[in-house]
Amino acid sequence: MNIARTCLIITGAAPIAGFPEAIQYVGREFVGPVPVSFLLVLAMYVLFHIFLTRTATGRYIYAIGSNKEAARLSGINVDRVLVIVYTLSGLLAALAGLVLVGRVNSAYPLAGLGYELDAIAAVIIGGASFFGGVGTVWGTLIGA
């Protein structure tokens, strides 16, 4: 959010438009009757379902969400896993930003304001817990 506020200063709160077709493709093109952005969601669903259910790091994420101290005492490098989680979160936020820019062919510094609450609501509706350690990618997809 601080980066978005900095963008307001840099751009003078004016939208930036005229992006190349490659960026617009993700947001507004179709493959047959299916939007490319929907295919991207499906690809991310499959990728993160496999990541969270079939890898040690995915299991560690659930363990840290359940009880950070117990995970640390179990030998999990909590700091390393948290860096991975925050990095993936940033990557997915950037991907969502590209889809949004592609849909409207414009980057406005205030676009997406309040979307973080929608994301939290989708995750909670999908069955995740505020207290961590519970939830699935499928539940989040349904919640969204």
mmCIF file with all atom_site columns, C-alpha atoms in Angstrom:
data_model
loop_
_atom_site.group_PDB
_atom_site.id
_atom_site.type_symbol
_atom_site.label_atom_id
_atom_site.label_alt_id
_atom_site.label_comp_id
_atom_site.label_asym_id
_atom_site.label_entity_id
_atom_site.label_seq_id
_atom_site.pdbx_PDB_ins_code
_atom_site.Cartn_x
_atom_site.Cartn_y
_atom_site.Cartn_z
_atom_site.occupancy
_atom_site.B_iso_or_equiv
_atom_site.pdbx_formal_charge
_atom_site.auth_seq_id
_atom_site.auth_comp_id
_atom_site.auth_asym_id
_atom_site.auth_atom_id
_atom_site.pdbx_PDB_model_num
ATOM 1   C CA . MET A 1 1   ? 0.000   0.000   0.000   1.00 0.00 ? 1   MET A CA 1
ATOM 2   C CA . ASN A 1 2   ? 2.923   2.308   0.609   1.00 0.00 ? 2   ASN A CA 1
ATOM 3   C CA . ILE A 1 3   ? 4.153   1.583   -2.908  1.00 0.00 ? 3   ILE A CA 1
ATOM 4   C CA . ALA A 1 4   ? 0.719   2.553   -4.252  1.00 0.00 ? 4   ALA A CA 1
ATOM 5   C CA . ARG A 1 5   ? 0.894   5.812   -2.327  1.00 0.00 ? 5   ARG A CA 1
ATOM 6   C CA . THR A 1 6   ? 4.343   6.463   -3.782  1.00 0.00 ? 6   THR A CA 1
ATOM 7   C CA . CYS A 1 7   ? 2.895   5.836   -7.255  1.00 0.00 ? 7   CYS A CA 1
ATOM 8   C CA . LEU A 1 8   ? 0.372   8.592   -6.589  1.00 0.00 ? 8   LEU A CA 1
ATOM 9   C CA . ILE A 1 9   ? 3.240   11.025  -6.106  1.00 0.00 ? 9   ILE A CA 1
ATOM 10  C CA . ILE A 1 10  ? 5.249   9.784   -9.093  1.00 0.00 ? 10  ILE A CA 1
ATOM 11  C CA . THR A 1 11  ? 2.301   9.852   -11.514 1.00 0.00 ? 11  THR A CA 1
ATOM 12  C CA . GLY A 1 12  ? 0.625   12.935  -10.096 1.00 0.00 ? 12  GLY A CA 1
ATOM 13  C CA . ALA A 1 13  ? -2.432  10.694  -9.459  1.00 0.00 ? 13  ALA A CA 1
ATOM 14  C CA . ALA A 1 14  ? -2.947  10.422  -13.230 1.00 0.00 ? 14  ALA A CA 1
ATOM 15  C CA . PRO A 1 15  ? -3.584  7.096   -14.956 1.00 0.00 ? 15  PRO A CA 1
ATOM 16  C CA . ILE A 1 16  ? -0.997  5.658   -17.331 1.00 0.00 ? 16  ILE A CA 1
ATOM 17  C CA . ALA A 1 17  ? -2.419  4.199   -20.534 1.00 0.00 ? 17  ALA A CA 1
ATOM 18  C CA . GLY A 1 18  ? -1.352  2.704   -23.849 1.00 0.00 ? 18  GLY A CA 1
ATOM 19  C CA . PHE A 1 19  ? 0.195   -0.599  -22.810 1.00 0.00 ? 19  PHE A CA 1
ATOM 20  C CA . PRO A 1 20  ? 1.532   -3.103  -25.355 1.00 0.00 ? 20  PRO A CA 1
ATOM 21  C CA . GLU A 1 21  ? -0.678  -5.909  -26.647 1.00 0.00 ? 21  GLU A CA 1
ATOM 22  C CA . ALA A 1 22  ? 1.323   -8.483  -24.661 1.00 0.00 ? 22  ALA A CA 1
ATOM 23  C CA . ILE A 1 23  ? 0.177   -6.938  -21.377 1.00 0.00 ? 23  ILE A CA 1
ATOM 24  C CA . GLN A 1 24  ? -3.386  -6.428  -22.557 1.00 0.00 ? 24  GLN A CA 1
ATOM 25  C CA . TYR A 1 25  ? -3.598  -10.055 -23.720 1.00 0.00 ? 25  TYR A CA 1
ATOM 26  C CA . VAL A 1 26  ? -3.836  -11.475 -20.206 1.00 0.00 ? 26  VAL A CA 1
ATOM 27  C CA . GLY A 1 27  ? -6.686  -9.200  -19.224 1.00 0.00 ? 27  GLY A CA 1
ATOM 28  C CA . ARG A 1 28  ? -8.966  -9.003  -22.200 1.00 0.00 ? 28  ARG A CA 1
ATOM 29  C CA . GLU A 1 29  ? -8.349  -11.784 -24.722 1.00 0.00 ? 29  GLU A CA 1
ATOM 30  C CA . PHE A 1 30  ? -10.179 -15.088 -25.076 1.00 0.00 ? 30  PHE A CA 1
ATOM 31  C CA . VAL A 1 31  ? -9.171  -18.599 -26.044 1.00 0.00 ? 31  VAL A CA 1
ATOM 32  C CA . GLY A 1 32  ? -12.351 -19.713 -27.721 1.00 0.00 ? 32  GLY A CA 1
ATOM 33  C CA . PRO A 1 33  ? -15.148 -18.686 -25.368 1.00 0.00 ? 33  PRO A CA 1
ATOM 34  C CA . VAL A 1 34  ? -12.913 -18.729 -22.263 1.00 0.00 ? 34  VAL A CA 1
ATOM 35  C CA . PRO A 1 35  ? -11.118 -15.597 -21.027 1.00 0.00 ? 35  PRO A CA 1
ATOM 36  C CA . VAL A 1 36  ? -7.344  -15.898 -20.702 1.00 0.00 ? 36  VAL A CA 1
ATOM 37  C CA . SER A 1 37  ? -7.604  -14.485 -17.172 1.00 0.00 ? 37  SER A CA 1
ATOM 38  C CA . PHE A 1 38  ? -9.850  -17.418 -16.193 1.00 0.00 ? 38  PHE A CA 1
ATOM 39  C CA . LEU A 1 39  ? -7.340  -19.886 -17.637 1.00 0.00 ? 39  LEU A CA 1
ATOM 40  C CA . LEU A 1 40  ? -4.676  -18.127 -15.584 1.00 0.00 ? 40  LEU A CA 1
ATOM 41  C CA . VAL A 1 41  ? -6.794  -18.605 -12.446 1.00 0.00 ? 41  VAL A CA 1
ATOM 42  C CA . LEU A 1 42  ? -7.161  -22.306 -13.224 1.00 0.00 ? 42  LEU A CA 1
ATOM 43  C CA . ALA A 1 43  ? -3.420  -22.665 -13.804 1.00 0.00 ? 43  ALA A CA 1
ATOM 44  C CA . MET A 1 44  ? -2.658  -20.926 -10.494 1.00 0.00 ? 44  MET A CA 1
ATOM 45  C CA . TYR A 1 45  ? -5.218  -23.130 -8.737  1.00 0.00 ? 45  TYR A CA 1
ATOM 46  C CA . VAL A 1 46  ? -3.579  -26.328 -9.989  1.00 0.00 ? 46  VAL A CA 1
ATOM 47  C CA . LEU A 1 47  ? -0.065  -25.055 -9.285  1.00 0.00 ? 47  LEU A CA 1
ATOM 48  C CA . PHE A 1 48  ? -0.807  -23.934 -5.732  1.00 0.00 ? 48  PHE A CA 1
ATOM 49  C CA . HIS A 1 49  ? -2.945  -26.963 -4.919  1.00 0.00 ? 49  HIS A CA 1
ATOM 50  C CA . ILE A 1 50  ? 0.013   -29.169 -5.803  1.00 0.00 ? 50  ILE A CA 1
ATOM 51  C CA . PHE A 1 51  ? 2.416   -26.844 -3.977  1.00 0.00 ? 51  PHE A CA 1
ATOM 52  C CA . LEU A 1 52  ? 0.411   -26.809 -0.742  1.00 0.00 ? 52  LEU A CA 1
ATOM 53  C CA . THR A 1 53  ? -0.560  -30.488 -0.659  1.00 0.00 ? 53  THR A CA 1
ATOM 54  C CA . ARG A 1 54  ? 2.413   -32.263 -2.210  1.00 0.00 ? 54  ARG A CA 1
ATOM 55  C CA . THR A 1 55  ? 5.518   -30.375 -1.082  1.00 0.00 ? 55  THR A CA 1
ATOM 56  C CA . ALA A 1 56  ? 7.252   -30.071 2.252   1.00 0.00 ? 56  ALA A CA 1
ATOM 57  C CA . THR A 1 57  ? 7.163   -26.284 2.060   1.00 0.00 ? 57  THR A CA 1
ATOM 58  C CA . GLY A 1 58  ? 3.388   -26.400 1.570   1.00 0.00 ? 58  GLY A CA 1
ATOM 59  C CA . ARG A 1 59  ? 3.005   -28.561 4.668   1.00 0.00 ? 59  ARG A CA 1
ATOM 60  C CA . TYR A 1 60  ? 5.315   -26.197 6.544   1.00 0.00 ? 60  TYR A CA 1
ATOM 61  C CA . ILE A 1 61  ? 3.060   -23.271 5.633   1.00 0.00 ? 61  ILE A CA 1
ATOM 62  C CA . TYR A 1 62  ? 0.095   -25.042 7.252   1.00 0.00 ? 62  TYR A CA 1
ATOM 63  C CA . ALA A 1 63  ? 2.212   -25.942 10.284  1.00 0.00 ? 63  ALA A CA 1
ATOM 64  C CA . ILE A 1 64  ? 3.387   -22.349 10.752  1.00 0.00 ? 64  ILE A CA 1
ATOM 65  C CA . GLY A 1 65  ? -0.198  -21.135 10.366  1.00 0.00 ? 65  GLY A CA 1
ATOM 66  C CA . SER A 1 66  ? -1.380  -23.540 13.063  1.00 0.00 ? 66  SER A CA 1
ATOM 67  C CA . ASN A 1 67  ? 1.337   -22.791 15.587  1.00 0.00 ? 67  ASN A CA 1
ATOM 68  C CA . LYS A 1 68  ? 4.441   -20.823 14.668  1.00 0.00 ? 68  LYS A CA 1
ATOM 69  C CA . GLU A 1 69  ? 6.361   -21.751 17.806  1.00 0.00 ? 69  GLU A CA 1
ATOM 70  C CA . ALA A 1 70  ? 5.562   -25.457 17.536  1.00 0.00 ? 70  ALA A CA 1
ATOM 71  C CA . ALA A 1 71  ? 6.675   -25.384 13.894  1.00 0.00 ? 71  ALA A CA 1
ATOM 72  C CA . ARG A 1 72  ? 9.948   -23.718 14.905  1.00 0.00 ? 72  ARG A CA 1
ATOM 73  C CA . LEU A 1 73  ? 10.510  -26.321 17.636  1.00 0.00 ? 73  LEU A CA 1
ATOM 74  C CA . SER A 1 74  ? 9.808   -29.065 15.077  1.00 0.00 ? 74  SER A CA 1
ATOM 75  C CA . GLY A 1 75  ? 12.807  -27.921 13.072  1.00 0.00 ? 75  GLY A CA 1
ATOM 76  C CA . ILE A 1 76  ? 11.065  -25.849 10.424  1.00 0.00 ? 76  ILE A CA 1
ATOM 77  C CA . ASN A 1 77  ? 12.992  -22.765 9.338   1.00 0.00 ? 77  ASN A CA 1
ATOM 78  C CA . VAL A 1 78  ? 10.065  -20.422 9.965   1.00 0.00 ? 78  VAL A CA 1
ATOM 79  C CA . ASP A 1 79  ? 11.778  -17.283 8.688   1.00 0.00 ? 79  ASP A CA 1
ATOM 80  C CA . ARG A 1 80  ? 12.703  -18.935 5.380   1.00 0.00 ? 80  ARG A CA 1
ATOM 81  C CA . VAL A 1 81  ? 9.156   -20.228 4.853   1.00 0.00 ? 81  VAL A CA 1
ATOM 82  C CA . LEU A 1 82  ? 7.660   -16.830 5.685   1.00 0.00 ? 82  LEU A CA 1
ATOM 83  C CA . VAL A 1 83  ? 9.943   -15.174 3.126   1.00 0.00 ? 83  VAL A CA 1
ATOM 84  C CA . ILE A 1 84  ? 8.688   -17.690 0.549   1.00 0.00 ? 84  ILE A CA 1
ATOM 85  C CA . VAL A 1 85  ? 5.059   -16.991 1.500   1.00 0.00 ? 85  VAL A CA 1
ATOM 86  C CA . TYR A 1 86  ? 5.435   -13.216 1.274   1.00 0.00 ? 86  TYR A CA 1
ATOM 87  C CA . THR A 1 87  ? 7.364   -13.501 -1.993  1.00 0.00 ? 87  THR A CA 1
ATOM 88  C CA . LEU A 1 88  ? 4.636   -15.654 -3.532  1.00 0.00 ? 88  LEU A CA 1
ATOM 89  C CA . SER A 1 89  ? 2.011   -13.239 -2.236  1.00 0.00 ? 89  SER A CA 1
ATOM 90  C CA . GLY A 1 90  ? 3.790   -10.335 -3.922  1.00 0.00 ? 90  GLY A CA 1
ATOM 91  C CA . LEU A 1 91  ? 4.166   -12.322 -7.143  1.00 0.00 ? 91  LEU A CA 1
ATOM 92  C CA . LEU A 1 92  ? 0.456   -13.122 -7.242  1.00 0.00 ? 92  LEU A CA 1
ATOM 93  C CA . ALA A 1 93  ? -0.467  -9.514  -6.440  1.00 0.00 ? 93  ALA A CA 1
ATOM 94  C CA . ALA A 1 94  ? 1.697   -8.389  -9.361  1.00 0.00 ? 94  ALA A CA 1
ATOM 95  C CA . LEU A 1 95  ? 0.011   -10.963 -11.605 1.00 0.00 ? 95  LEU A CA 1
ATOM 96  C CA . ALA A 1 96  ? -3.416  -9.676  -10.520 1.00 0.00 ? 96  ALA A CA 1
ATOM 97  C CA . GLY A 1 97  ? -2.216  -6.148  -11.282 1.00 0.00 ? 97  GLY A CA 1
ATOM 98  C CA . LEU A 1 98  ? -1.225  -7.217  -14.788 1.00 0.00 ? 98  LEU A CA 1
ATOM 99  C CA . VAL A 1 99  ? -4.654  -8.736  -15.359 1.00 0.00 ? 99  VAL A CA 1
ATOM 100 C CA . LEU A 1 100 ? -6.329  -5.547  -14.136 1.00 0.00 ? 100 LEU A CA 1
ATOM 101 C CA . VAL A 1 101 ? -4.112  -3.367  -16.341 1.00 0.00 ? 101 VAL A CA 1
ATOM 102 C CA . GLY A 1 102 ? -4.834  -5.652  -19.280 1.00 0.00 ? 102 GLY A CA 1
ATOM 103 C CA . ARG A 1 103 ? -8.593  -5.414  -18.762 1.00 0.00 ? 103 ARG A CA 1
ATOM 104 C CA . VAL A 1 104 ? -8.735  -1.623  -18.857 1.00 0.00 ? 104 VAL A CA 1
ATOM 105 C CA . ASN A 1 105 ? -5.475  -0.776  -20.693 1.00 0.00 ? 105 ASN A CA 1
ATOM 106 C CA . SER A 1 106 ? -4.738  1.686   -17.939 1.00 0.00 ? 106 SER A CA 1
ATOM 107 C CA . ALA A 1 107 ? -2.761  1.706   -14.709 1.00 0.00 ? 107 ALA A CA 1
ATOM 108 C CA . TYR A 1 108 ? -4.381  3.949   -12.137 1.00 0.00 ? 108 TYR A CA 1
ATOM 109 C CA . PRO A 1 109 ? -2.623  4.234   -8.762  1.00 0.00 ? 109 PRO A CA 1
ATOM 110 C CA . LEU A 1 110 ? -5.908  3.885   -6.853  1.00 0.00 ? 110 LEU A CA 1
ATOM 111 C CA . ALA A 1 111 ? -7.175  0.902   -8.845  1.00 0.00 ? 111 ALA A CA 1
ATOM 112 C CA . GLY A 1 112 ? -7.837  -2.042  -6.592  1.00 0.00 ? 112 GLY A CA 1
ATOM 113 C CA . LEU A 1 113 ? -8.346  0.096   -3.518  1.00 0.00 ? 113 LEU A CA 1
ATOM 114 C CA . GLY A 1 114 ? -10.154 -2.093  -1.019  1.00 0.00 ? 114 GLY A CA 1
ATOM 115 C CA . TYR A 1 115 ? -9.523  -5.331  -2.925  1.00 0.00 ? 115 TYR A CA 1
ATOM 116 C CA . GLU A 1 116 ? -7.547  -6.659  0.033   1.00 0.00 ? 116 GLU A CA 1
ATOM 117 C CA . LEU A 1 117 ? -10.797 -6.895  2.011   1.00 0.00 ? 117 LEU A CA 1
ATOM 118 C CA . ASP A 1 118 ? -12.435 -8.810  -0.854  1.00 0.00 ? 118 ASP A CA 1
ATOM 119 C CA . ALA A 1 119 ? -9.503  -11.231 -0.857  1.00 0.00 ? 119 ALA A CA 1
ATOM 120 C CA . ILE A 1 120 ? -9.729  -11.792 2.898   1.00 0.00 ? 120 ILE A CA 1
ATOM 121 C CA . ALA A 1 121 ? -13.496 -12.318 2.635   1.00 0.00 ? 121 ALA A CA 1
ATOM 122 C CA . ALA A 1 122 ? -13.059 -14.877 -0.160  1.00 0.00 ? 122 ALA A CA 1
ATOM 123 C CA . VAL A 1 123 ? -10.537 -16.849 1.866   1.00 0.00 ? 123 VAL A CA 1
ATOM 124 C CA . ILE A 1 124 ? -12.686 -16.828 5.012   1.00 0.00 ? 124 ILE A CA 1
ATOM 125 C CA . ILE A 1 125 ? -15.853 -17.740 3.074   1.00 0.00 ? 125 ILE A CA 1
ATOM 126 C CA . GLY A 1 126 ? -13.833 -20.579 1.526   1.00 0.00 ? 126 GLY A CA 1
ATOM 127 C CA . GLY A 1 127 ? -13.214 -22.094 4.952   1.00 0.00 ? 127 GLY A CA 1
ATOM 128 C CA . ALA A 1 128 ? -9.852  -20.747 6.064   1.00 0.00 ? 128 ALA A CA 1
ATOM 129 C CA . SER A 1 129 ? -9.395  -19.669 9.650   1.00 0.00 ? 129 SER A CA 1
ATOM 130 C CA . PHE A 1 130 ? -8.234  -16.300 10.924  1.00 0.00 ? 130 PHE A CA 1
ATOM 131 C CA . PHE A 1 131 ? -6.122  -18.297 13.349  1.00 0.00 ? 131 PHE A CA 1
ATOM 132 C CA . GLY A 1 132 ? -4.269  -20.159 10.570  1.00 0.00 ? 132 GLY A CA 1
ATOM 133 C CA . GLY A 1 133 ? -3.487  -23.740 9.699   1.00 0.00 ? 133 GLY A CA 1
ATOM 134 C CA . VAL A 1 134 ? -6.860  -24.447 8.065   1.00 0.00 ? 134 VAL A CA 1
ATOM 135 C CA . GLY A 1 135 ? -8.025  -23.888 4.516   1.00 0.00 ? 135 GLY A CA 1
ATOM 136 C CA . THR A 1 136 ? -7.573  -25.076 0.966   1.00 0.00 ? 136 THR A CA 1
ATOM 137 C CA . VAL A 1 137 ? -6.979  -23.563 -2.433  1.00 0.00 ? 137 VAL A CA 1
ATOM 138 C CA . TRP A 1 138 ? -10.270 -25.118 -3.571  1.00 0.00 ? 138 TRP A CA 1
ATOM 139 C CA . GLY A 1 139 ? -12.128 -23.410 -0.701  1.00 0.00 ? 139 GLY A CA 1
ATOM 140 C CA . THR A 1 140 ? -10.594 -20.071 -1.624  1.00 0.00 ? 140 THR A CA 1
ATOM 141 C CA . LEU A 1 141 ? -11.575 -20.563 -5.262  1.00 0.00 ? 141 LEU A CA 1
ATOM 142 C CA . ILE A 1 142 ? -15.162 -21.303 -4.223  1.00 0.00 ? 142 ILE A CA 1
ATOM 143 C CA . GLY A 1 143 ? -15.121 -18.365 -1.785  1.00 0.00 ? 143 GLY A CA 1
ATOM 144 C CA . ALA A 1 144 ? -14.020 -16.031 -4.553  1.00 0.00 ? 144 ALA A CA 1
#
